[in-house]
PDB file of C-alpha atoms in Angstrom:
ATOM      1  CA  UNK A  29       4.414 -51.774 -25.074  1.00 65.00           C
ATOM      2  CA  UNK A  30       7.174 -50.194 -26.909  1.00 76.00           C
ATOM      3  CA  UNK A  31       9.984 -48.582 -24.921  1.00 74.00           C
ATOM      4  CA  UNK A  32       9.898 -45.245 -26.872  1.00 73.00           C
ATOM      5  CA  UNK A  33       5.751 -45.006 -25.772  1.00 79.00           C
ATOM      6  CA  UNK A  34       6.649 -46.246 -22.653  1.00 76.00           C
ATOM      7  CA  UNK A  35       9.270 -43.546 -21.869  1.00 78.00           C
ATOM      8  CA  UNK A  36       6.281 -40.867 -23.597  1.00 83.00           C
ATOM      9  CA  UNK A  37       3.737 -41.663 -21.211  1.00 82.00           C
ATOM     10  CA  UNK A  38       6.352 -42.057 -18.083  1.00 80.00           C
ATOM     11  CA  UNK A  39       7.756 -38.504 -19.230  1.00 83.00           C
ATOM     12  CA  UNK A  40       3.745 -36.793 -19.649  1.00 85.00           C
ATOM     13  CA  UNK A  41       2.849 -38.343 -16.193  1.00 84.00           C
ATOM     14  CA  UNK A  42       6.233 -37.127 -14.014  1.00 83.00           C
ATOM     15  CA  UNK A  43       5.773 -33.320 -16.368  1.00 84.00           C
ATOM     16  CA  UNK A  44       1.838 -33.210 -15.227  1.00 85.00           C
ATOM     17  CA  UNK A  45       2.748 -34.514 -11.804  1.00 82.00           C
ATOM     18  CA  UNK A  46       5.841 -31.540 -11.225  1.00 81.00           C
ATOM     19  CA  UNK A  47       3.403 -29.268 -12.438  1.00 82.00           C
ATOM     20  CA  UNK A  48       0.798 -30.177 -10.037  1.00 82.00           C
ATOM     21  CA  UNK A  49       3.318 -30.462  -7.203  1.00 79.00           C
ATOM     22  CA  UNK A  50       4.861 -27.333  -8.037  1.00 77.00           C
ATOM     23  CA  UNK A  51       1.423 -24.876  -7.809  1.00 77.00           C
ATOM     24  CA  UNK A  52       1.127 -26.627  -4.140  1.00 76.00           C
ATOM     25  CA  UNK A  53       3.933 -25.786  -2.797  1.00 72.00           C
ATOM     26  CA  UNK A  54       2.990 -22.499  -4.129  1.00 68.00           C
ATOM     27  CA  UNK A  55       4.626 -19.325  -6.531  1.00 59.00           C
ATOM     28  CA  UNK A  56       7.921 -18.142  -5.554  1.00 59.00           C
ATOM     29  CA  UNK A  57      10.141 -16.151  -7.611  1.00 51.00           C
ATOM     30  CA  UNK A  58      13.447 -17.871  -7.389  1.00 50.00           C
ATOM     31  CA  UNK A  59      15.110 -15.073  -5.333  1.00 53.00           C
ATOM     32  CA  UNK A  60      12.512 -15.334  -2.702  1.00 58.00           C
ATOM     33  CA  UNK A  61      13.044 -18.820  -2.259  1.00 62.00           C
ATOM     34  CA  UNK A  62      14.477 -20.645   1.163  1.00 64.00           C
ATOM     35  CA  UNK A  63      17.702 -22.948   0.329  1.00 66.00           C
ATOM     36  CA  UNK A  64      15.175 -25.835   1.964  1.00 69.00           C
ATOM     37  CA  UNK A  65      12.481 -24.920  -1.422  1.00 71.00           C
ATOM     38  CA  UNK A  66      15.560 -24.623  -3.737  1.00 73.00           C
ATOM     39  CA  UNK A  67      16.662 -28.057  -2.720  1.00 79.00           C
ATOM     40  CA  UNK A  68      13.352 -29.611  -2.691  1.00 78.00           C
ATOM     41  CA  UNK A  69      12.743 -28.428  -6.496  1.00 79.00           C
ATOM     42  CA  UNK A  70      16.021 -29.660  -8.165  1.00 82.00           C
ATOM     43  CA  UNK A  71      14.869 -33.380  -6.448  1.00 83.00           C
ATOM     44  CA  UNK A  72      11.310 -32.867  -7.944  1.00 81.00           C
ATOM     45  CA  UNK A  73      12.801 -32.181 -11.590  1.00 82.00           C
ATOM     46  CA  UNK A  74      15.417 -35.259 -10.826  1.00 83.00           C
ATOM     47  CA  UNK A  75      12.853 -37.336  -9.212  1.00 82.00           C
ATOM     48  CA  UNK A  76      10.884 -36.643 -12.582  1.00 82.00           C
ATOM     49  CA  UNK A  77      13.641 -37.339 -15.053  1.00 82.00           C
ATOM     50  CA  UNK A  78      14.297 -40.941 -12.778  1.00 81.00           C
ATOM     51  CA  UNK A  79      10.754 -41.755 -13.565  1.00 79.00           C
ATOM     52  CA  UNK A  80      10.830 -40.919 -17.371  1.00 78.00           C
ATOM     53  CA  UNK A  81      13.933 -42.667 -17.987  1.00 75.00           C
ATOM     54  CA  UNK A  82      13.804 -45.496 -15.495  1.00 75.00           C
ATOM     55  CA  UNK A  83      11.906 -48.156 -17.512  1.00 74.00           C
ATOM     56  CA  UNK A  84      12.774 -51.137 -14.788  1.00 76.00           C
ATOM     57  CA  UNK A  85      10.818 -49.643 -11.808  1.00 74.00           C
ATOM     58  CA  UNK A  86       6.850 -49.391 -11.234  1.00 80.00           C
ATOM     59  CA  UNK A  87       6.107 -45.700 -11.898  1.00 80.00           C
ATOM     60  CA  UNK A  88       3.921 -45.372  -8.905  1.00 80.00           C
ATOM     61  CA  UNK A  89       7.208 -45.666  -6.371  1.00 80.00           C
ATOM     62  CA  UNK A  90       8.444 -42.097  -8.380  1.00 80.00           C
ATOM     63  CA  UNK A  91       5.059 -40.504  -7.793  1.00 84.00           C
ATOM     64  CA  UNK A  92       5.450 -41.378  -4.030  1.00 86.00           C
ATOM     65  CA  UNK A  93       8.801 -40.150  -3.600  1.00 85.00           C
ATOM     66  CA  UNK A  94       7.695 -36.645  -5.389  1.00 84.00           C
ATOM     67  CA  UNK A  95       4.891 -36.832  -3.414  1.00 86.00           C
ATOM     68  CA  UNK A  96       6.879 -37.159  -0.037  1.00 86.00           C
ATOM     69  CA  UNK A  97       9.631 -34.479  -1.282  1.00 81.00           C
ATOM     70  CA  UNK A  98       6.595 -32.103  -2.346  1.00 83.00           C
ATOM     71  CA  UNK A  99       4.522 -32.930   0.932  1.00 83.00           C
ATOM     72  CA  UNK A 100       7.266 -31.848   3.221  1.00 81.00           C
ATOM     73  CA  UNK A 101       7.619 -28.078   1.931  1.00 78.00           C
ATOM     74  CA  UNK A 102       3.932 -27.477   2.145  1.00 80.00           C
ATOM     75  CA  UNK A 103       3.639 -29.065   6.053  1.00 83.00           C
ATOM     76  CA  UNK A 104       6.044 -27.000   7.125  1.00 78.00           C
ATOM     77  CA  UNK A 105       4.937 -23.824   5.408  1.00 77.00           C
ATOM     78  CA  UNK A 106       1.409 -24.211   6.594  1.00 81.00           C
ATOM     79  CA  UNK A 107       2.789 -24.764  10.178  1.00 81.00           C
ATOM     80  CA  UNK A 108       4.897 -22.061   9.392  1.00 76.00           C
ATOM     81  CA  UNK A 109       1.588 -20.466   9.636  1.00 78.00           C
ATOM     82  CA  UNK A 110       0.354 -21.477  12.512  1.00 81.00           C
ATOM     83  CA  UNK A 111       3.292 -20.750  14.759  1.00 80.00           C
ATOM     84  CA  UNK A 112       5.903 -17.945  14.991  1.00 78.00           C
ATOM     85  CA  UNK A 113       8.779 -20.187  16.224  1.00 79.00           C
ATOM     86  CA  UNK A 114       8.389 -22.431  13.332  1.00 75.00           C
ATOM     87  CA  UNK A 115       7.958 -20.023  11.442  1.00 73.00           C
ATOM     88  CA  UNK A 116      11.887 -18.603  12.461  1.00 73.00           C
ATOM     89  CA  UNK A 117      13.165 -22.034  12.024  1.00 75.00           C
ATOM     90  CA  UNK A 118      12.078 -22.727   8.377  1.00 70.00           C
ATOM     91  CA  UNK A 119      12.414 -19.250   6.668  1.00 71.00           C
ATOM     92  CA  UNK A 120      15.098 -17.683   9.249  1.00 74.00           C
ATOM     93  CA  UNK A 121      14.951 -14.102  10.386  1.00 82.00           C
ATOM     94  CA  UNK A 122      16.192 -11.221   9.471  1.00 87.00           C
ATOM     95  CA  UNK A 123      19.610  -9.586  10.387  1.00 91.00           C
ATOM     96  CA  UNK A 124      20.454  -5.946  11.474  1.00 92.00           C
ATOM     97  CA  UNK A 125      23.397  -5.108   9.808  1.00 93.00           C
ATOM     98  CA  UNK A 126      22.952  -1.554  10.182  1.00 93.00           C
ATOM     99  CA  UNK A 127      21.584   0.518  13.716  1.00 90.00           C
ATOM    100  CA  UNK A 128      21.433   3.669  14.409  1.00 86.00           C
ATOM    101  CA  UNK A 129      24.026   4.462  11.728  1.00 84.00           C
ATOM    102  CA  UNK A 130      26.742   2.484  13.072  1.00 90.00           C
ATOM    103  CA  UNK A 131      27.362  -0.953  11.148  1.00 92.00           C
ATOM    104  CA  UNK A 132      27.346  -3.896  12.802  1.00 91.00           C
ATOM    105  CA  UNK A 133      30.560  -6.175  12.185  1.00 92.00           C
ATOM    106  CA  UNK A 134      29.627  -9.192  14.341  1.00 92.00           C
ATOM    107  CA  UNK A 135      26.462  -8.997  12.076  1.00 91.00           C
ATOM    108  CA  UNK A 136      28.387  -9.533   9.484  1.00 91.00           C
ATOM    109  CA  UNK A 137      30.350 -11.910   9.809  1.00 91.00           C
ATOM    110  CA  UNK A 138      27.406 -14.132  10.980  1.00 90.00           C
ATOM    111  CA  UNK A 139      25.952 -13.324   7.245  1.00 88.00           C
ATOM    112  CA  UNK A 140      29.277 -13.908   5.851  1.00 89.00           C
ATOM    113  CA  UNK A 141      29.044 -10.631   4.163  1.00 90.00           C
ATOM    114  CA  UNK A 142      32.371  -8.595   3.386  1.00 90.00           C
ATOM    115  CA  UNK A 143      31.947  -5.066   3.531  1.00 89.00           C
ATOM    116  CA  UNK A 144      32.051  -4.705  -0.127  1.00 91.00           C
ATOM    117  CA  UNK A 145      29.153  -6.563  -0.446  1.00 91.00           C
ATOM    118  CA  UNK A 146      27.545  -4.337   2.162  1.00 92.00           C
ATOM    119  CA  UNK A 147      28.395  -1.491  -0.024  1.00 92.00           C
ATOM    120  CA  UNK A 148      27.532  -2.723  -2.857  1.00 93.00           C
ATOM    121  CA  UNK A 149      23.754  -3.894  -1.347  1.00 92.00           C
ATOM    122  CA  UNK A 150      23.569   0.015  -0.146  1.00 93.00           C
ATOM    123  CA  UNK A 151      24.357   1.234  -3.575  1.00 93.00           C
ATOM    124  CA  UNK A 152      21.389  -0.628  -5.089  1.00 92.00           C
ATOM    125  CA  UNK A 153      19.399   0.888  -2.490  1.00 91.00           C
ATOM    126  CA  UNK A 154      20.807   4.522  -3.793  1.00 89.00           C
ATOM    127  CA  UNK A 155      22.727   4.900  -0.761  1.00 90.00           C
ATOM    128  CA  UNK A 156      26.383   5.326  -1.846  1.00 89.00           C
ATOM    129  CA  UNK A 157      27.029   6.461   1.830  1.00 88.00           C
ATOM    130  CA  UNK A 158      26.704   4.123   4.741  1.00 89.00           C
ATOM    131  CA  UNK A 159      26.476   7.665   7.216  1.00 87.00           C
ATOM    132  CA  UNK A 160      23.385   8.358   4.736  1.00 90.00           C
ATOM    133  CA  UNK A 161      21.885   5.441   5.920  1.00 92.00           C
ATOM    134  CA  UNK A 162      19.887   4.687   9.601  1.00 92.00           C
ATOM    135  CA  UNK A 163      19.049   1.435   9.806  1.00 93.00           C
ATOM    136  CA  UNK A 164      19.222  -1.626   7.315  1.00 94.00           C
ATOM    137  CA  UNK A 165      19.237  -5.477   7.575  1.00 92.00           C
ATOM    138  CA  UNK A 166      19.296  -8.761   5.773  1.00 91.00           C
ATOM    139  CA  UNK A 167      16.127 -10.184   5.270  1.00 87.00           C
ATOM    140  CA  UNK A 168      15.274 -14.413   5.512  1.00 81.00           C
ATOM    141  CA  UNK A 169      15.616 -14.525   1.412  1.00 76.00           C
ATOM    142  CA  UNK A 170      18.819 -12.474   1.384  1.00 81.00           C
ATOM    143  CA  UNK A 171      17.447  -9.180  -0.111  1.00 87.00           C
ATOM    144  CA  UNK A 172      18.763  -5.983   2.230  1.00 92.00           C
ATOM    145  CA  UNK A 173      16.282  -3.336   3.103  1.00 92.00           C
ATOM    146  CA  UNK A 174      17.189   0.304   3.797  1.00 93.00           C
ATOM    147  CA  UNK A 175      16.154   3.129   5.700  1.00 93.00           C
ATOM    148  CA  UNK A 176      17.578   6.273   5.541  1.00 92.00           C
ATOM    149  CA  UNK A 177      18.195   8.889   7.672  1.00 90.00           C
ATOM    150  CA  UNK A 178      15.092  11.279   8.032  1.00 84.00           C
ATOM    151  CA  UNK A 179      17.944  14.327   6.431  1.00 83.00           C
ATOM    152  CA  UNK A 180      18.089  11.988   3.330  1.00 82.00           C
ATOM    153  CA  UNK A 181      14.801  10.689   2.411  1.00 80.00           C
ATOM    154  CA  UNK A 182      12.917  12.424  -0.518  1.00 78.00           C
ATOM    155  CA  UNK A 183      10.348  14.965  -0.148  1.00 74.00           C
ATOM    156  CA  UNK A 184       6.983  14.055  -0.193  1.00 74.00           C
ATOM    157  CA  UNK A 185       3.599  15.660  -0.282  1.00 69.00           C
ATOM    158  CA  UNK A 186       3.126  14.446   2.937  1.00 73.00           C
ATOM    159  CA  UNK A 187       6.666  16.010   4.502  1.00 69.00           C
ATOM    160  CA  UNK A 188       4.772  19.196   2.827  1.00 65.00           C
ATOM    161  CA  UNK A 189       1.581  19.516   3.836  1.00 71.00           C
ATOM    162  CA  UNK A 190       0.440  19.160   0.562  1.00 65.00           C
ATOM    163  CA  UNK A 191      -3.151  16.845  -0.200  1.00 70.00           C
ATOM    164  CA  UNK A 192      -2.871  14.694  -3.607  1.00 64.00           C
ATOM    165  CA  UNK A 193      -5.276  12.847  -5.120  1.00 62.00           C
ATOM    166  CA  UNK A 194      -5.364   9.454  -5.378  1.00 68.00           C
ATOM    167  CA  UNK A 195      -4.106   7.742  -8.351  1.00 67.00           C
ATOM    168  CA  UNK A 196      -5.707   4.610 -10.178  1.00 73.00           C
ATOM    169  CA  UNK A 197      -4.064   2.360 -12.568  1.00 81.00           C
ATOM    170  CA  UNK A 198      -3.931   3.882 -16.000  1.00 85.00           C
ATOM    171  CA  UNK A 199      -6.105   1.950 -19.052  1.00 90.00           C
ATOM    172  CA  UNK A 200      -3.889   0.491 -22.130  1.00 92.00           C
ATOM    173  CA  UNK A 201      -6.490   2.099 -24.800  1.00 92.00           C
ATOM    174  CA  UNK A 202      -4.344   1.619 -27.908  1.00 92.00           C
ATOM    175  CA  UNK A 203      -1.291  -1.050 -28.243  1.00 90.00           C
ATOM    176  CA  UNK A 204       0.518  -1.707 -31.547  1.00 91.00           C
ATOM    177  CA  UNK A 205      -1.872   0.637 -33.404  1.00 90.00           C
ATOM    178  CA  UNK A 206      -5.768  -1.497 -32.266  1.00 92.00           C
ATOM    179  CA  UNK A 207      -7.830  -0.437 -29.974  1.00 92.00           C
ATOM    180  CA  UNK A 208      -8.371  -2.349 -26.834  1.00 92.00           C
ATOM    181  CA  UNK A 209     -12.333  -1.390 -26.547  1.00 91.00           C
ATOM    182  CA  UNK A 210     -12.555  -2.925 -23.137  1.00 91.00           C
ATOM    183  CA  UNK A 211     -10.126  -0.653 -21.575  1.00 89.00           C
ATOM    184  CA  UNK A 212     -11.392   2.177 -23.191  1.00 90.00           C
ATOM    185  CA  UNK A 213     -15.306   1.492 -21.906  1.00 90.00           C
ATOM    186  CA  UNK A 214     -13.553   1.026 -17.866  1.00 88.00           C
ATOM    187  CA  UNK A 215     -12.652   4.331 -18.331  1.00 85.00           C
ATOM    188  CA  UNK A 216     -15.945   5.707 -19.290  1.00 88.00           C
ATOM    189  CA  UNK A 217     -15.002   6.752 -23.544  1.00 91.00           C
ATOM    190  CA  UNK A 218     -16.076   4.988 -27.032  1.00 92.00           C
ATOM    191  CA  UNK A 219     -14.029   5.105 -29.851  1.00 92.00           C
ATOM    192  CA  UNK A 220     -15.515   8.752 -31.090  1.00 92.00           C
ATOM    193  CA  UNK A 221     -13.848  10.287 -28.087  1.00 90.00           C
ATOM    194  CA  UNK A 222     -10.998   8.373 -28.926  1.00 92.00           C
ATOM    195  CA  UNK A 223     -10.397   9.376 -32.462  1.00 92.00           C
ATOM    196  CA  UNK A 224     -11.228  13.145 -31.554  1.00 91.00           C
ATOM    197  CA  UNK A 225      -7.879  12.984 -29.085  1.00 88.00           C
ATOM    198  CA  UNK A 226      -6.274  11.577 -31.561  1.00 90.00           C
ATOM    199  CA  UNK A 227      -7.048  14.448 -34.117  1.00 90.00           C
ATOM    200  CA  UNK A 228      -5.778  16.712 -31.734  1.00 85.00           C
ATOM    201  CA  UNK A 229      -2.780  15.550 -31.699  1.00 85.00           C
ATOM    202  CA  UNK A 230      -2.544  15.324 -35.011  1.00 87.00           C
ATOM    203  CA  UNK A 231      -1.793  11.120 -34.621  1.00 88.00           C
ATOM    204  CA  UNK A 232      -3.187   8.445 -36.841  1.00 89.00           C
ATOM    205  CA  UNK A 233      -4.252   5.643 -34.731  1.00 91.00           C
ATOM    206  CA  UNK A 234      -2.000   2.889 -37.104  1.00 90.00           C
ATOM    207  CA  UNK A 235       1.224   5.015 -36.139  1.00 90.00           C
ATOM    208  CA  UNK A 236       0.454   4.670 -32.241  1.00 90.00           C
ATOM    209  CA  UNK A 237       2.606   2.159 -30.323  1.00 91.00           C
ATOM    210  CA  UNK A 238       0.712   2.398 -26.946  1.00 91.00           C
ATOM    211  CA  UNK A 239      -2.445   4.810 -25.578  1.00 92.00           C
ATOM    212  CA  UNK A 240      -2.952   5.021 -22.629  1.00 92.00           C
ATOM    213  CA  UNK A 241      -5.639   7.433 -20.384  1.00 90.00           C
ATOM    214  CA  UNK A 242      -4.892   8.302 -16.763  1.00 85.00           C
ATOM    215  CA  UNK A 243      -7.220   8.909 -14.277  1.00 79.00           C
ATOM    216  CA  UNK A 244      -8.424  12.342 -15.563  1.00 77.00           C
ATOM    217  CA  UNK A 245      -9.471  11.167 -18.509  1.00 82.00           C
ATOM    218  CA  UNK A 246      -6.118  12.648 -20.265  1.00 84.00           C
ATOM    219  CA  UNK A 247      -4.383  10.487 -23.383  1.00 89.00           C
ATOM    220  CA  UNK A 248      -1.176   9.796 -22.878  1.00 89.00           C
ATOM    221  CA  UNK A 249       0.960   8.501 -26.732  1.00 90.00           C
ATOM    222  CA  UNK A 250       3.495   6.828 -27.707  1.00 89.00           C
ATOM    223  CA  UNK A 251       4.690   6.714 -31.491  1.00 88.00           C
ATOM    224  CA  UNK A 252       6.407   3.901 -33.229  1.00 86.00           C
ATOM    225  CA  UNK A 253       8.281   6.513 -34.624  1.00 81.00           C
ATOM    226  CA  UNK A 254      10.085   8.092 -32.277  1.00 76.00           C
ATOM    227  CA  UNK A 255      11.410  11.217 -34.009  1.00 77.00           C
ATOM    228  CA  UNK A 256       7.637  12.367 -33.687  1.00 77.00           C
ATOM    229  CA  UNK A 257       7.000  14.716 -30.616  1.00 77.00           C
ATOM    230  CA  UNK A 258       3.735  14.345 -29.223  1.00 77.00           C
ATOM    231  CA  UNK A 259       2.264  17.095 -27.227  1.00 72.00           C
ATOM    232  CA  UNK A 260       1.788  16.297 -23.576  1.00 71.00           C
ATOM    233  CA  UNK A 261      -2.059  16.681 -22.307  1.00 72.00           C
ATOM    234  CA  UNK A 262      -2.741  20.281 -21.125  1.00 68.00           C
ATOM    235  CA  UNK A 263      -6.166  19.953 -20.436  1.00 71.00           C
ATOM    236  CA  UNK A 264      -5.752  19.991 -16.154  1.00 73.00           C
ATOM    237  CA  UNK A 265      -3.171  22.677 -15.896  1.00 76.00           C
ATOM    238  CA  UNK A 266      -5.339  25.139 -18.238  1.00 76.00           C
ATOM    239  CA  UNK A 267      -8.573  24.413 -16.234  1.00 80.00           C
ATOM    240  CA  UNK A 268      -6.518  25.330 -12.998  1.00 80.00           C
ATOM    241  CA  UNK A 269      -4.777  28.655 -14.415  1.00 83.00           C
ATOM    242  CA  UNK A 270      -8.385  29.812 -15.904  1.00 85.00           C
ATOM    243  CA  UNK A 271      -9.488  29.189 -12.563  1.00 86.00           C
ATOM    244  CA  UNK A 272      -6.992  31.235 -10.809  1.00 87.00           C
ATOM    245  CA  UNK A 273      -7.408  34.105 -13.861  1.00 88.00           C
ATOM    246  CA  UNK A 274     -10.761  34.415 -12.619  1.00 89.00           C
ATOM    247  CA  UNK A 275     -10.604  34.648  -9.247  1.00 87.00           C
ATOM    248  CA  UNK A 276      -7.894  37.308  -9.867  1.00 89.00           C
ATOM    249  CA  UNK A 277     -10.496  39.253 -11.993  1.00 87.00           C
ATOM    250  CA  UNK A 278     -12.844  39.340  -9.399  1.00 88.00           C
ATOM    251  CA  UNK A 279     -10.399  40.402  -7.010  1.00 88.00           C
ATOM    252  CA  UNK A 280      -9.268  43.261  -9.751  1.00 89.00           C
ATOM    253  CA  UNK A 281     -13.376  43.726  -9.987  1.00 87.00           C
ATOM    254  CA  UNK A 282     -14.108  44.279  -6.276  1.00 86.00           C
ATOM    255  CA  UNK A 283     -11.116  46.729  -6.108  1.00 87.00           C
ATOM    256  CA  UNK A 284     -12.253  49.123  -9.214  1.00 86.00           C
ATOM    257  CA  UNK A 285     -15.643  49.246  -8.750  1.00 84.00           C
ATOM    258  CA  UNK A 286     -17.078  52.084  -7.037  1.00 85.00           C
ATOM    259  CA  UNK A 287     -20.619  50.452  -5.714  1.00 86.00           C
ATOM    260  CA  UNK A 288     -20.529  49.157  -2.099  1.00 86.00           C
ATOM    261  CA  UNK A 289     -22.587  46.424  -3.083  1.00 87.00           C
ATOM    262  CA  UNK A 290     -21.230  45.356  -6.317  1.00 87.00           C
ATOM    263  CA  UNK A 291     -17.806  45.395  -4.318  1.00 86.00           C
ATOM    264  CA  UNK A 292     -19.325  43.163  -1.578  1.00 88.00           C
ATOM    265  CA  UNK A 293     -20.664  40.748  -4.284  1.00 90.00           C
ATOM    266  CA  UNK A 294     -17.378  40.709  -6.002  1.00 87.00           C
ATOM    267  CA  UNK A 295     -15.345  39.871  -3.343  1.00 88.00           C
ATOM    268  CA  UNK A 296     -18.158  37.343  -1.791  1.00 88.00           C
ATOM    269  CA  UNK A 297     -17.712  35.207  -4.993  1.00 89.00           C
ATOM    270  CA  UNK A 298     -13.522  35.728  -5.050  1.00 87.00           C
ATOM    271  CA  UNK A 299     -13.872  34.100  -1.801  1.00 89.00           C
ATOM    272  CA  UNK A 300     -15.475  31.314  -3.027  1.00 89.00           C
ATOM    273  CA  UNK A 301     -13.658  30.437  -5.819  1.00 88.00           C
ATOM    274  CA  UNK A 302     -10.504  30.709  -3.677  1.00 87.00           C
ATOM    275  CA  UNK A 303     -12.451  27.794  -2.122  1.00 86.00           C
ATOM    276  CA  UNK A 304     -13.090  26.011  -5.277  1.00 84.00           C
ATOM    277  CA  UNK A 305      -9.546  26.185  -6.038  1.00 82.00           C
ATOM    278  CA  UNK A 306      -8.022  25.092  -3.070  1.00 81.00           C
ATOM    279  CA  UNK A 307     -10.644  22.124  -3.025  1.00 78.00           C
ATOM    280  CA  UNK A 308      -9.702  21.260  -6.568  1.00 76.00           C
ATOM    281  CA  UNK A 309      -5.734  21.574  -6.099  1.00 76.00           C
ATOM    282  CA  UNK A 310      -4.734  18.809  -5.325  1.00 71.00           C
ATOM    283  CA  UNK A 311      -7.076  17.247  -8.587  1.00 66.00           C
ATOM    284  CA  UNK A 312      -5.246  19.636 -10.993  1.00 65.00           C
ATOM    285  CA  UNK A 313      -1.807  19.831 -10.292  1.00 64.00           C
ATOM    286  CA  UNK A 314      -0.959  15.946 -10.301  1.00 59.00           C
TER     287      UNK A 314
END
């Protein structure tokens, strides 16, 4: 056999082989990797390379070498699994470099971690004070999480009182100027609904970059050309301020009129459309 098919077939096999090995021992982004993983995958890919290039040596002794490098990793993440100790052993645990607001130094020079680098892990976190900050640590792949103090977090509905509706994932009806039919049938429209939103706004579909409908039903564009303003959807935050128009005119209604029982009826149904509206809040007013 020639060396140049030879070193073809050697260099398929190891590729196929790293491939293989590589969706066992599973999908990592590199940053969430353990040094152990990082180590193990540069002597895959020079394990691989040895067997392409290495035309002296039976191929099957690089398969079993890839195989034991490969094998190791996934043993000790499925006994990772199994056990907790492990577990700390092979992935590490996380450090508190942060409590109660007060830094911990000792912490930190266990991590080897200056306090610029503290800083600067806080800053990506949007804390550019460390008294803004409660508690944070370093987790096992070397990303720090942050909590801040209760004073500093954002408002929520939740801190508010407030009921929202849930949201679902919005549908990609229109990209580069085509319409993606199946997207537009999950969300319940055809393509006659679709061209009538489009009037509205005045929008040919061939100049639309990306459509996309939320989970009201409302189209949401974007042009290619971007000196083009496109009205934002209106439809919910009419609905809700017709709404509240008319239960202010029955109010106004029940007020004027003079008749004890066309006042009693009047106010009877302003009551319930308060209801309606305070049941429908939370859908209107996303």
């Amino acid at each position: 056999m020639p060396d140049w098919l030879n070193i073809l077939i050697r260099s398929l096999v190891s590729i196929v082989f790293v491939f293989i090995l590589t969706k066992l021992i599973g999908k990592r982004q590199l940053s969430q990797m353990t040094f152990f993983e990082y180590t193990v995958g540069i002597a895959l890919g020079d394990l691989a390379a040895m067997i392409a290039d290495d035309l002296s040596g039976p191929m099957y002794k690089g398969i079993l070498a890839m195989s034991v490098y490969a094998g190791f990793p996934i043993l000790l993440g499925w006994l990772a699994l199994k056990n907790k100790s492990v577990r700390n052993f092979v992935e590490g645990k996380a450090t508190i470099l942060i409590k109660d607001g007060k830094v911990m130094e000792d912490n930190l020079k266990k991590e080897r971690m200056s306090s610029d680098e503290l800083l600067e892990h806080l800053r990506l976190k949007n804390a550019f004070r460390v008294a803004d900050v409660e508690f944070a640590l370093m987790e096992p792949n070397g990303k720090v999480s942050v909590l801040m103090k209760s004073q500093n977090q954002p408002i929520t509905p939740k801190h508010l009182g407030v009921t929202v509706a849930p949201e679902t994932e919005p549908q990609t009806v229109i990209m580069d100027g085509k319409i993606l039919d199946e997207s537009l049938a999950t969300r319940g429209f055809n393509r006659g609904w679709l061209n009538t939103e489009l009037n509205k706004a005045g929008v040919l579909l061939e100049n639309v970059f990306i459509g996309q409908v939320d989970t009201n039903g409302q189209l949401f564009l974007d042009l290619f050309d971007d000196l083009i303003q496109v009205p934002q959807p209106q439809t919910l935050k009419l609905t809700y301020l017709t709404l509240q128009k008319c239960q202010a005119d029955l109010e106004i209604f029940a007020l004027s009129v003079q008749d004890a029982a066309a006042k009693k009826r009047y106010e009877q149904e302003a009551a319930r459309l308060k209801q309606v509206l305070d049941d429908v809040t939370p859908l209107l007013t996303r």
